[in-house]
Coordinates of C-alpha atoms and ligand atoms in Angstrom, one line a residue:
M1 CA 182.1 -83.4 -36.7
T2 CA 179.5 -82.2 -39.2
T3 CA 180.4 -79.0 -41.1
A4 CA 177.6 -76.9 -42.4
R5 CA 177.2 -77.1 -46.2
D6 CA 176.1 -74.3 -48.5
P7 CA 172.6 -75.4 -49.5
T8 CA 172.7 -73.5 -52.9
P9 CA 174.2 -74.8 -56.1
Y10 CA 178.0 -74.4 -56.4
W11 CA 177.4 -72.0 -59.3
S12 CA 175.2 -69.5 -57.6
D13 CA 177.8 -67.6 -55.7
S14 CA 180.3 -67.1 -58.6
A15 CA 178.4 -66.1 -61.7
G16 CA 178.1 -62.4 -62.0
L17 CA 174.7 -62.6 -63.8
P18 CA 173.5 -59.1 -64.8
R19 CA 170.1 -58.0 -63.4
F20 CA 167.3 -57.0 -65.7
S21 CA 164.3 -54.7 -65.0
R22 CA 160.7 -55.8 -64.8
L23 CA 158.5 -55.2 -67.8
D24 CA 156.6 -52.0 -67.0
A25 CA 154.9 -50.9 -70.2
D26 CA 153.2 -52.4 -73.3
T27 CA 155.6 -53.2 -76.1
E28 CA 156.1 -55.3 -79.3
A29 CA 158.6 -57.6 -80.9
D30 CA 159.0 -60.2 -83.6
A31 CA 159.3 -62.9 -81.0
V32 CA 158.6 -63.2 -77.3
V33 CA 160.6 -65.9 -75.4
V34 CA 159.0 -67.0 -72.2
G35 CA 161.6 -68.4 -69.8
A36 CA 165.3 -67.4 -69.4
G37 CA 167.0 -70.7 -68.7
I38 CA 169.4 -72.2 -71.2
T39 CA 166.6 -73.0 -73.6
G40 CA 165.1 -69.5 -73.6
L41 CA 168.4 -67.6 -73.7
T42 CA 169.7 -69.9 -76.5
A43 CA 166.5 -69.4 -78.5
A44 CA 166.7 -65.6 -77.9
Y45 CA 170.4 -65.6 -78.9
E46 CA 169.7 -67.4 -82.2
L47 CA 166.7 -65.1 -82.9
A48 CA 168.6 -62.0 -82.3
A49 CA 171.5 -63.3 -84.4
A50 CA 169.0 -63.8 -87.2
K51 CA 168.1 -60.1 -86.9
R52 CA 164.7 -60.7 -85.3
S53 CA 163.6 -58.3 -82.5
V54 CA 163.1 -60.3 -79.4
V55 CA 161.8 -59.8 -75.9
I56 CA 162.6 -62.5 -73.3
I57 CA 160.7 -62.6 -70.0
D58 CA 161.3 -64.6 -66.9
R59 CA 159.1 -64.7 -63.8
G60 CA 162.2 -64.9 -61.6
R61 CA 165.9 -64.3 -62.4
C62 CA 167.7 -65.6 -65.5
A63 CA 169.3 -69.0 -65.2
S64 CA 168.2 -69.6 -61.6
V65 CA 165.8 -72.5 -61.9
D66 CA 166.9 -75.7 -63.6
S67 CA 169.7 -74.1 -65.5
G68 CA 171.1 -72.8 -62.3
H69 CA 170.9 -76.3 -60.6
T70 CA 172.4 -78.4 -63.3
S71 CA 175.8 -80.2 -63.1
A72 CA 176.4 -79.1 -66.7
H73 CA 177.9 -82.2 -68.2
L74 CA 177.8 -81.3 -72.0
T75 CA 177.4 -84.7 -73.7
M76 CA 175.8 -86.5 -76.5
V77 CA 175.3 -89.6 -74.2
T78 CA 171.6 -89.7 -73.3
D79 CA 170.1 -91.2 -70.1
T80 CA 168.6 -93.9 -72.4
R81 CA 171.5 -96.2 -73.5
L82 CA 172.5 -96.3 -77.1
T83 CA 171.5 -100.0 -77.4
D84 CA 168.0 -99.1 -76.1
L85 CA 167.8 -96.0 -78.4
V86 CA 168.5 -98.2 -81.4
D87 CA 165.9 -100.7 -80.3
Q88 CA 163.3 -98.0 -79.8
L89 CA 164.0 -95.6 -82.7
G90 CA 166.2 -97.5 -85.2
R91 CA 169.8 -96.8 -86.0
A92 CA 169.3 -93.7 -88.1
H93 CA 167.3 -91.9 -85.4
A94 CA 169.5 -93.0 -82.6
Q95 CA 172.5 -91.7 -84.5
A96 CA 170.6 -88.4 -85.0
V97 CA 170.1 -88.1 -81.3
W98 CA 173.8 -88.4 -80.6
D99 CA 174.7 -86.2 -83.6
A100 CA 172.4 -83.5 -82.2
G101 CA 174.1 -83.7 -78.8
L102 CA 177.5 -83.3 -80.4
A103 CA 176.3 -80.4 -82.6
A104 CA 174.9 -78.6 -79.5
I105 CA 178.3 -78.9 -77.7
A106 CA 180.1 -77.5 -80.8
R107 CA 177.6 -74.6 -81.0
I108 CA 178.2 -73.7 -77.4
D109 CA 181.9 -73.8 -78.0
E110 CA 181.5 -71.5 -81.0
V111 CA 179.3 -69.0 -79.1
I112 CA 181.8 -68.9 -76.2
R113 CA 184.7 -68.2 -78.6
R114 CA 182.8 -65.6 -80.5
H115 CA 181.9 -63.6 -77.4
E116 CA 184.9 -64.5 -75.4
I117 CA 182.8 -65.8 -72.5
D118 CA 185.0 -66.8 -69.5
C119 CA 183.1 -69.9 -68.3
G120 CA 185.6 -72.7 -67.8
F121 CA 184.5 -74.5 -70.9
D122 CA 186.7 -77.4 -72.0
W123 CA 186.5 -80.5 -74.1
V124 CA 187.0 -83.6 -72.0
E125 CA 186.6 -87.4 -72.2
G126 CA 183.3 -88.9 -70.9
Y127 CA 182.9 -92.4 -69.5
F128 CA 179.8 -94.4 -68.7
H129 CA 180.8 -97.3 -66.5
Q130 CA 179.9 -100.0 -64.1
R131 CA 179.5 -98.6 -60.5
P132 CA 182.2 -99.7 -58.1
G133 CA 180.8 -102.6 -56.0
D134 CA 178.3 -103.7 -58.7
A135 CA 179.3 -107.2 -59.7
G136 CA 178.3 -108.7 -63.0
W137 CA 179.9 -109.8 -66.2
R138 CA 176.6 -109.1 -68.0
E139 CA 177.0 -105.4 -67.5
A140 CA 180.6 -105.5 -68.8
E141 CA 179.3 -107.4 -71.9
R142 CA 176.6 -104.8 -72.4
L143 CA 179.1 -102.0 -72.2
E144 CA 181.1 -103.7 -74.9
R145 CA 178.0 -103.8 -77.1
D146 CA 177.4 -100.1 -76.5
A147 CA 180.9 -99.3 -77.5
E148 CA 180.8 -101.4 -80.7
L149 CA 177.5 -99.8 -81.7
A150 CA 178.7 -96.3 -81.0
A151 CA 181.8 -96.9 -83.1
E152 CA 179.7 -98.4 -85.9
L153 CA 177.6 -95.3 -85.9
G154 CA 180.7 -93.2 -86.4
F155 CA 181.4 -91.9 -82.8
D156 CA 184.7 -92.0 -81.0
A157 CA 183.9 -94.6 -78.4
T158 CA 186.1 -97.3 -77.0
C159 CA 185.5 -100.0 -74.4
V160 CA 187.9 -99.8 -71.5
R161 CA 188.7 -102.3 -68.7
E162 CA 189.3 -99.6 -66.1
T163 CA 187.5 -96.3 -66.0
P164 CA 189.6 -93.5 -64.5
L165 CA 188.9 -93.0 -60.8
T166 CA 186.5 -96.0 -60.4
G167 CA 188.7 -98.7 -62.0
T168 CA 185.6 -100.5 -63.3
P169 CA 184.8 -101.5 -66.9
G170 CA 183.3 -98.7 -69.0
V171 CA 183.0 -97.0 -72.4
R172 CA 185.2 -93.9 -73.2
V173 CA 183.5 -91.3 -75.4
D174 CA 185.8 -88.6 -76.8
G175 CA 184.8 -85.0 -77.5
Q176 CA 182.5 -84.3 -74.5
A177 CA 182.7 -81.0 -72.5
R178 CA 182.0 -79.2 -69.3
V179 CA 181.2 -75.6 -68.5
H180 CA 180.3 -73.3 -65.6
P181 CA 176.6 -73.0 -66.5
R182 CA 175.8 -69.7 -64.9
R183 CA 178.9 -67.9 -66.2
Y184 CA 178.1 -69.2 -69.7
L185 CA 174.5 -68.0 -69.4
A186 CA 175.6 -64.6 -68.0
G187 CA 177.7 -64.3 -71.2
L188 CA 174.9 -65.4 -73.4
A189 CA 172.4 -62.9 -71.8
K190 CA 174.9 -60.1 -72.4
A191 CA 175.3 -61.3 -76.1
V192 CA 171.5 -61.2 -76.5
V193 CA 171.3 -57.6 -75.2
A194 CA 174.3 -56.6 -77.4
A195 CA 172.4 -57.9 -80.4
G196 CA 169.3 -55.8 -79.5
G197 CA 167.4 -58.3 -77.4
R198 CA 165.4 -57.1 -74.4
I199 CA 165.4 -59.1 -71.2
H200 CA 162.9 -58.6 -68.4
E201 CA 163.2 -60.4 -65.1
H202 CA 160.4 -60.7 -62.4
T203 CA 157.9 -60.7 -65.3
D204 CA 155.4 -63.5 -65.2
A205 CA 153.6 -64.5 -68.4
G206 CA 150.0 -64.6 -67.2
E207 CA 147.9 -64.7 -70.4
F208 CA 148.3 -65.5 -74.1
S209 CA 146.0 -64.4 -76.9
D210 CA 146.3 -65.6 -80.5
Q211 CA 144.3 -63.1 -82.6
P212 CA 146.4 -61.0 -82.7
L213 CA 149.2 -62.9 -81.1
A214 CA 150.3 -61.4 -77.7
V215 CA 151.6 -62.3 -74.3
T216 CA 150.4 -60.4 -71.2
A217 CA 152.9 -60.2 -68.4
N218 CA 152.9 -58.0 -65.2
G219 CA 149.7 -56.6 -66.7
H220 CA 151.4 -55.3 -69.8
R221 CA 150.9 -56.6 -73.4
I222 CA 153.7 -57.7 -75.7
A223 CA 152.4 -57.9 -79.3
C224 CA 154.4 -60.3 -81.4
R225 CA 154.5 -62.6 -84.4
D226 CA 155.9 -65.7 -82.6
I227 CA 156.1 -67.0 -79.1
V228 CA 158.7 -69.4 -77.8
I229 CA 157.7 -71.3 -74.6
A230 CA 160.9 -72.1 -72.8
T231 CA 159.5 -72.7 -69.3
H232 CA 160.9 -76.2 -68.9
N233 CA 157.3 -77.4 -68.2
P234 CA 154.9 -76.3 -70.9
L235 CA 152.4 -73.6 -70.0
V236 CA 148.7 -74.1 -70.5
G237 CA 148.0 -71.3 -72.9
I238 CA 147.8 -71.1 -76.7
G239 CA 147.0 -74.5 -78.2
G240 CA 144.1 -75.3 -75.9
T241 CA 144.1 -76.1 -72.3
A242 CA 143.3 -79.8 -72.8
G243 CA 146.2 -80.4 -75.2
A244 CA 148.8 -78.6 -73.0
T245 CA 147.6 -80.3 -69.9
L246 CA 147.8 -83.7 -71.5
F247 CA 151.3 -82.9 -72.6
Q248 CA 152.2 -81.9 -69.0
T249 CA 151.0 -85.2 -67.7
K250 CA 153.2 -87.0 -70.2
L251 CA 156.3 -85.5 -68.5
A252 CA 157.9 -87.3 -65.6
L253 CA 159.5 -85.1 -63.1
Y254 CA 162.4 -86.5 -61.0
S255 CA 164.3 -84.8 -58.2
S256 CA 168.1 -85.2 -58.6
Y257 CA 170.7 -84.3 -55.9
V258 CA 174.2 -82.9 -56.2
V259 CA 177.1 -82.5 -53.8
A260 CA 180.4 -80.7 -54.3
G261 CA 183.7 -80.1 -52.6
R262 CA 187.2 -78.9 -53.0
V263 CA 190.3 -81.0 -53.6
A264 CA 194.0 -80.3 -54.2
K265 CA 194.9 -79.5 -57.8
G266 CA 195.2 -82.5 -60.1
V267 CA 194.4 -85.3 -57.7
V268 CA 191.3 -86.3 -59.7
P269 CA 191.3 -86.7 -63.5
D270 CA 189.4 -84.1 -65.4
V271 CA 186.7 -86.4 -67.0
L272 CA 182.9 -86.8 -67.0
L273 CA 181.6 -90.0 -65.5
W274 CA 178.2 -91.6 -65.4
D275 CA 177.6 -95.1 -63.9
T276 CA 175.1 -97.5 -65.3
A277 CA 173.2 -98.2 -62.0
D278 CA 169.6 -97.2 -61.5
P279 CA 169.3 -94.5 -60.4
Y280 CA 172.7 -93.5 -61.8
R281 CA 175.4 -91.2 -60.4
Y282 CA 177.2 -88.5 -62.4
F283 CA 180.6 -87.0 -61.7
R284 CA 182.6 -84.1 -63.1
V285 CA 185.4 -81.6 -62.2
E286 CA 185.5 -77.8 -62.3
T287 CA 189.1 -76.7 -62.5
Y288 CA 190.9 -73.6 -61.1
R289 CA 194.5 -72.5 -61.0
D290 CA 195.2 -73.7 -57.5
H291 CA 192.5 -76.3 -56.7
D292 CA 189.7 -78.3 -58.3
I293 CA 186.0 -78.7 -57.4
V294 CA 184.6 -82.2 -57.7
I295 CA 180.9 -82.6 -58.2
L296 CA 178.8 -85.8 -57.8
G297 CA 175.1 -86.1 -58.5
G298 CA 172.4 -88.8 -58.5
E299 CA 169.9 -90.4 -56.1
D300 CA 167.0 -89.4 -58.4
H301 CA 163.4 -90.2 -57.5
K302 CA 160.1 -89.1 -58.7
T303 CA 159.4 -85.7 -57.2
G304 CA 157.2 -85.9 -54.1
Q305 CA 157.2 -89.6 -53.8
V306 CA 159.8 -90.5 -51.2
A307 CA 160.1 -89.5 -47.5
D308 CA 163.9 -89.8 -47.1
T309 CA 164.9 -86.7 -49.1
A310 CA 167.2 -85.6 -46.3
E311 CA 169.3 -88.8 -46.6
R312 CA 170.1 -88.4 -50.3
C313 CA 172.9 -85.8 -50.1
P314 CA 174.7 -87.5 -47.2
R315 CA 174.7 -90.8 -49.3
L316 CA 176.2 -88.9 -52.2
E317 CA 178.8 -87.3 -49.9
R318 CA 180.0 -90.7 -48.7
A319 CA 180.3 -91.8 -52.3
L320 CA 182.3 -88.6 -53.2
E321 CA 184.6 -89.1 -50.3
A322 CA 185.3 -92.6 -51.6
L323 CA 186.1 -91.3 -55.1
A324 CA 188.1 -88.3 -53.9
P325 CA 189.6 -89.0 -50.5
G326 CA 190.3 -85.9 -48.5
V327 CA 187.6 -83.8 -50.3
E328 CA 186.5 -80.8 -48.3
L329 CA 182.7 -80.9 -48.8
T330 CA 181.2 -77.5 -49.4
H331 CA 177.8 -77.6 -51.3
R332 CA 174.6 -79.6 -51.5
W333 CA 171.7 -78.9 -53.7
S334 CA 168.9 -80.5 -55.7
G335 CA 166.8 -79.8 -58.8
Q336 CA 164.3 -81.3 -61.1
V337 CA 165.0 -83.4 -64.2
I338 CA 162.2 -84.0 -66.8
E339 CA 162.0 -87.2 -68.7
A340 CA 159.8 -87.3 -71.8
D341 CA 159.6 -88.8 -75.2
L342 CA 162.7 -87.8 -77.1
F343 CA 162.7 -84.3 -78.6
D344 CA 159.3 -84.0 -80.2
P345 CA 156.3 -83.6 -78.0
S346 CA 154.0 -84.8 -80.7
R347 CA 156.1 -87.8 -81.8
K348 CA 153.9 -90.9 -82.0
A349 CA 156.0 -93.6 -80.4
I350 CA 153.0 -95.9 -80.4
R351 CA 154.0 -98.9 -78.4
H352 CA 156.7 -97.5 -76.1
G353 CA 155.0 -94.1 -75.9
L354 CA 151.8 -95.4 -74.6
W355 CA 153.5 -97.7 -72.2
D356 CA 155.7 -94.9 -70.9
Y357 CA 152.6 -92.7 -70.5
L358 CA 150.8 -95.3 -68.5
K359 CA 153.9 -96.1 -66.4
E360 CA 154.8 -92.4 -65.6
N361 CA 151.2 -91.4 -64.9
S362 CA 150.2 -94.4 -62.8
S363 CA 151.0 -92.0 -59.9
Y364 CA 148.2 -89.6 -60.7
P365 CA 145.1 -91.6 -59.9
Y366 CA 146.9 -93.4 -57.1
Y367 CA 148.0 -90.3 -55.2
L368 CA 144.8 -88.4 -56.0
I369 CA 142.6 -91.0 -54.5
R370 CA 144.8 -92.2 -51.7
D371 CA 145.5 -88.8 -50.3
R372 CA 141.9 -87.8 -50.4
F373 CA 141.1 -90.5 -47.9
A374 CA 144.4 -90.6 -45.9
G375 CA 144.5 -88.8 -42.6
A376 CA 146.5 -85.6 -42.3
E377 CA 149.9 -85.7 -40.4
G378 CA 148.4 -83.6 -37.6
R379 CA 145.2 -81.9 -36.4
S380 CA 146.7 -78.7 -35.0
L381 CA 149.2 -76.0 -35.9
R382 CA 151.0 -76.9 -32.7
A383 CA 151.9 -80.3 -34.3
V384 CA 154.3 -78.4 -36.6
R385 CA 157.8 -77.7 -35.2
R386 CA 160.1 -74.8 -36.2
G387 CA 161.7 -75.3 -39.6
E388 CA 159.2 -78.0 -40.5
G389 CA 156.1 -78.4 -42.7
K390 CA 153.1 -80.7 -42.2
V391 CA 149.8 -81.3 -43.9
V392 CA 147.2 -80.6 -41.2
E393 CA 143.4 -81.1 -40.9
R394 CA 141.8 -77.7 -40.9
N395 CA 138.2 -76.6 -41.3
G396 CA 137.3 -79.9 -43.0
G397 CA 140.1 -79.6 -45.5
K398 CA 143.8 -80.2 -45.6
A399 CA 146.2 -77.3 -45.1
A400 CA 150.0 -77.1 -45.9
V401 CA 151.4 -75.6 -42.7
Y402 CA 155.0 -74.3 -42.4
R403 CA 156.6 -72.9 -39.2
D404 CA 159.8 -70.9 -39.9
A405 CA 162.9 -70.9 -37.7
A406 CA 161.6 -67.8 -35.8
G407 CA 158.2 -69.5 -35.1
A408 CA 156.1 -67.7 -37.7
V409 CA 153.4 -69.9 -39.3
T410 CA 152.3 -69.9 -42.9
V411 CA 149.1 -71.8 -43.8
R412 CA 148.1 -72.6 -47.4
S413 CA 145.8 -75.1 -49.0
A414 CA 147.5 -78.5 -49.5
T415 CA 145.7 -79.0 -52.8
C416 CA 148.1 -78.8 -55.8
T417 CA 146.8 -76.2 -58.2
H418 CA 147.7 -78.3 -61.2
M419 CA 145.2 -81.2 -61.0
G420 CA 144.2 -81.5 -57.4
C421 CA 146.6 -84.0 -55.7
L422 CA 147.8 -83.2 -52.1
V423 CA 151.3 -81.8 -51.7
R424 CA 153.8 -83.1 -49.1
W425 CA 156.7 -81.6 -47.3
N426 CA 160.2 -82.1 -48.6
P427 CA 162.5 -81.6 -45.5
S428 CA 165.6 -81.5 -47.6
E429 CA 164.7 -78.7 -49.9
K430 CA 162.0 -77.1 -47.6
T431 CA 159.5 -77.2 -50.4
W432 CA 156.0 -78.5 -50.9
D433 CA 156.2 -81.2 -53.6
C434 CA 153.4 -82.8 -55.5
P435 CA 153.7 -86.6 -56.0
C436 CA 151.4 -86.6 -59.1
H437 CA 153.3 -84.6 -61.8
G438 CA 156.1 -83.1 -59.7
S439 CA 155.1 -79.5 -59.1
R440 CA 157.1 -77.7 -56.3
F441 CA 156.0 -74.8 -54.2
A442 CA 157.8 -72.6 -51.7
P443 CA 156.8 -72.7 -48.0
D444 CA 154.5 -69.6 -48.7
G445 CA 152.8 -71.4 -51.6
R446 CA 154.6 -69.7 -54.6
V447 CA 155.3 -71.9 -57.6
I448 CA 158.9 -72.9 -57.8
S449 CA 158.4 -75.2 -60.8
G450 CA 155.4 -76.5 -62.7
P451 CA 153.4 -77.9 -64.3
A452 CA 151.3 -76.0 -61.7
E453 CA 151.1 -72.3 -62.7
A454 CA 149.2 -70.9 -59.8
P455 CA 150.4 -70.7 -56.1
L456 CA 148.8 -72.8 -53.4
A457 CA 145.5 -71.2 -52.5
E458 CA 144.7 -69.5 -49.2
A459 CA 143.6 -72.2 -46.7
G460 CA 139.9 -72.3 -46.1
Ligands
LIG501 C1 170.6 -81.7 -60.5 C2 170.6 -81.6 -62.0 C3 171.6 -82.0 -62.8 C4 171.5 -81.9 -64.2 N1 172.6 -82.3 -64.9 C5 172.6 -82.1 -66.3 C6 173.8 -82.3 -67.0 O1 174.8 -82.7 -66.5 N2 173.7 -82.1 -68.4 C7 172.5 -81.7 -69.0 O2 172.5 -81.5 -70.2 N3 171.4 -81.4 -68.3 C8 171.4 -81.6 -66.9 N4 170.3 -81.3 -66.2 C9 169.1 -80.9 -66.9 C10 169.2 -79.4 -67.3 O3 169.6 -78.6 -66.2 C11 167.9 -78.9 -67.8 O4 167.4 -79.7 -68.9 C12 168.0 -77.5 -68.3 O5 168.6 -76.6 -67.4 C13 166.5 -77.0 -68.6 O6 166.7 -75.6 -69.1 P1 165.4 -74.8 -69.4 O7 165.9 -73.5 -69.9 O8 164.5 -75.6 -70.3 O9 164.6 -74.7 -68.0 P2 164.9 -73.7 -66.8 O10 166.3 -73.5 -66.6 O11 164.1 -74.3 -65.6 O12 164.2 -72.4 -67.2 C14 162.8 -72.2 -67.4 C15 162.6 -70.7 -67.0 O13 161.2 -70.4 -67.2 C16 160.7 -69.5 -66.3 N5 159.3 -69.5 -66.2 C17 158.4 -70.6 -65.9 N6 157.2 -70.2 -66.0 C18 157.2 -68.9 -66.4 C19 156.1 -67.9 -66.7 N7 154.8 -68.2 -66.5 N8 156.5 -66.7 -67.1 C20 157.8 -66.3 -67.2 N9 158.8 -67.2 -66.9 C21 158.5 -68.5 -66.5 C22 161.4 -70.0 -65.0 O14 161.5 -69.0 -64.0 C23 162.8 -70.5 -65.5 O15 163.8 -69.5 -65.3 C24 170.4 -81.4 -64.8 C25 169.3 -81.0 -64.0 C26 169.4 -81.1 -62.6 C27 168.3 -80.5 -61.8
LIG502 S1 148.4 -82.6 -59.6 FE1 149.9 -82.5 -61.3 S2 151.6 -81.6 -60.3 FE2 150.2 -81.7 -58.8

């Protein structure tokens, strides 16, 4: 028997995020922060704490896009393995990357204590480990090298023969943490307001001007001395269209899937896990007085580039059932993860940087040209069934056609408003996804996540 799963993130129904009004008049501030995910709210918090007047605007609701879809492992362990970091950046910079992660966790802990935010934060052990069923002594040897290197750089890391829950070789890293992300961000938003910050939701930054510096949102002008762009994907605005667009194309957007379920209290260890397979899976626990929630993520792929999106969560559910037998599966969701050169957008990582740029952007010319000449999936609106989307030939162009459960049809242009590739239907998320740089659009064409900034146009 298949039980219906909640298709929203586990966090969305239990956060108590306050609501904030739209911007409805011109105003001014020392700083405007555009985007109210973890990056924007943290920047606003630090600015307000430094006695700067700050306005934070978001085109939707706070903490609802990526920061509402995360699995919220708080860790210094990056997706790029420590041995690779040292190869690419050298020991000092690799150490700085891990140090920064550790410092960020400590800062979150400090903020939570100062404002007494009830968000399930706890320090736990983290393990990266061989995936059960993946044979190979080479991986075990590599894990040993990772552990030695981490210890040499001064981190509390130890090689273990058996990772908790999986029983496979791994590296234990002490001093990692977990948090309920939306409860934490609800507390952070309240702290920003208590320190004098102003938050406006449903307020879309539409225009930037730089002499004098200002952001126009909802048709109102916010004059300011500084602007923080915290939109996950950079906006094309100040700094020149060409520069920002080039940076957008340097980002690689991946879709990642997560499933969650309820288990009896204490039957799984309260640890963070990541395996070393590609794509990797990540696991954590959210604890309650009388039960625990187990969360497993993974199955990443470049956004818009696979057809089997609907099979990814069921695969994760089978893996979670193997890790936590008897789990009562409750939630499934997905979101986007960005991969980019570490930390600094302008860092000149000559050899690897250029290679990564070519590798991640090989999709753009391929899909742009292929999709121009490929046939559409149908020639008539009747080809689209209820609850389904299809790219359909229409008036000599290609239209993104969606028919909702009640039978109503929405027709938009299928051309991505970022750089002109054709979007495709994602049946798992019910979104239009662009295979070139990963923009996602709602069935009615609204932008869910960039780099595209404008909705899918009216179909011709
Ligand atoms: C499935 C999944 C699992 C993950 N797991 C982890 C993990 O375990 N640990 C970890 O550290 N990270 C994890 N991540 C990554 C992490 O969630 C993101 O890096 C982080 O949430 C990004 O936060 P952000 O504030 O930069 O972006 P977002 O949370 O996306 O916020 C950006 C905000 O900008 C707003 N915005 C965009 N354009 C405009 C505009 N023009 N005007 C106004 N507002 C605008 C958006 O509405 C949005 O609210 C995961 C991500 C996913 C999807
Ligand atoms: S063309 Fe770049 S995201 Fe669509």
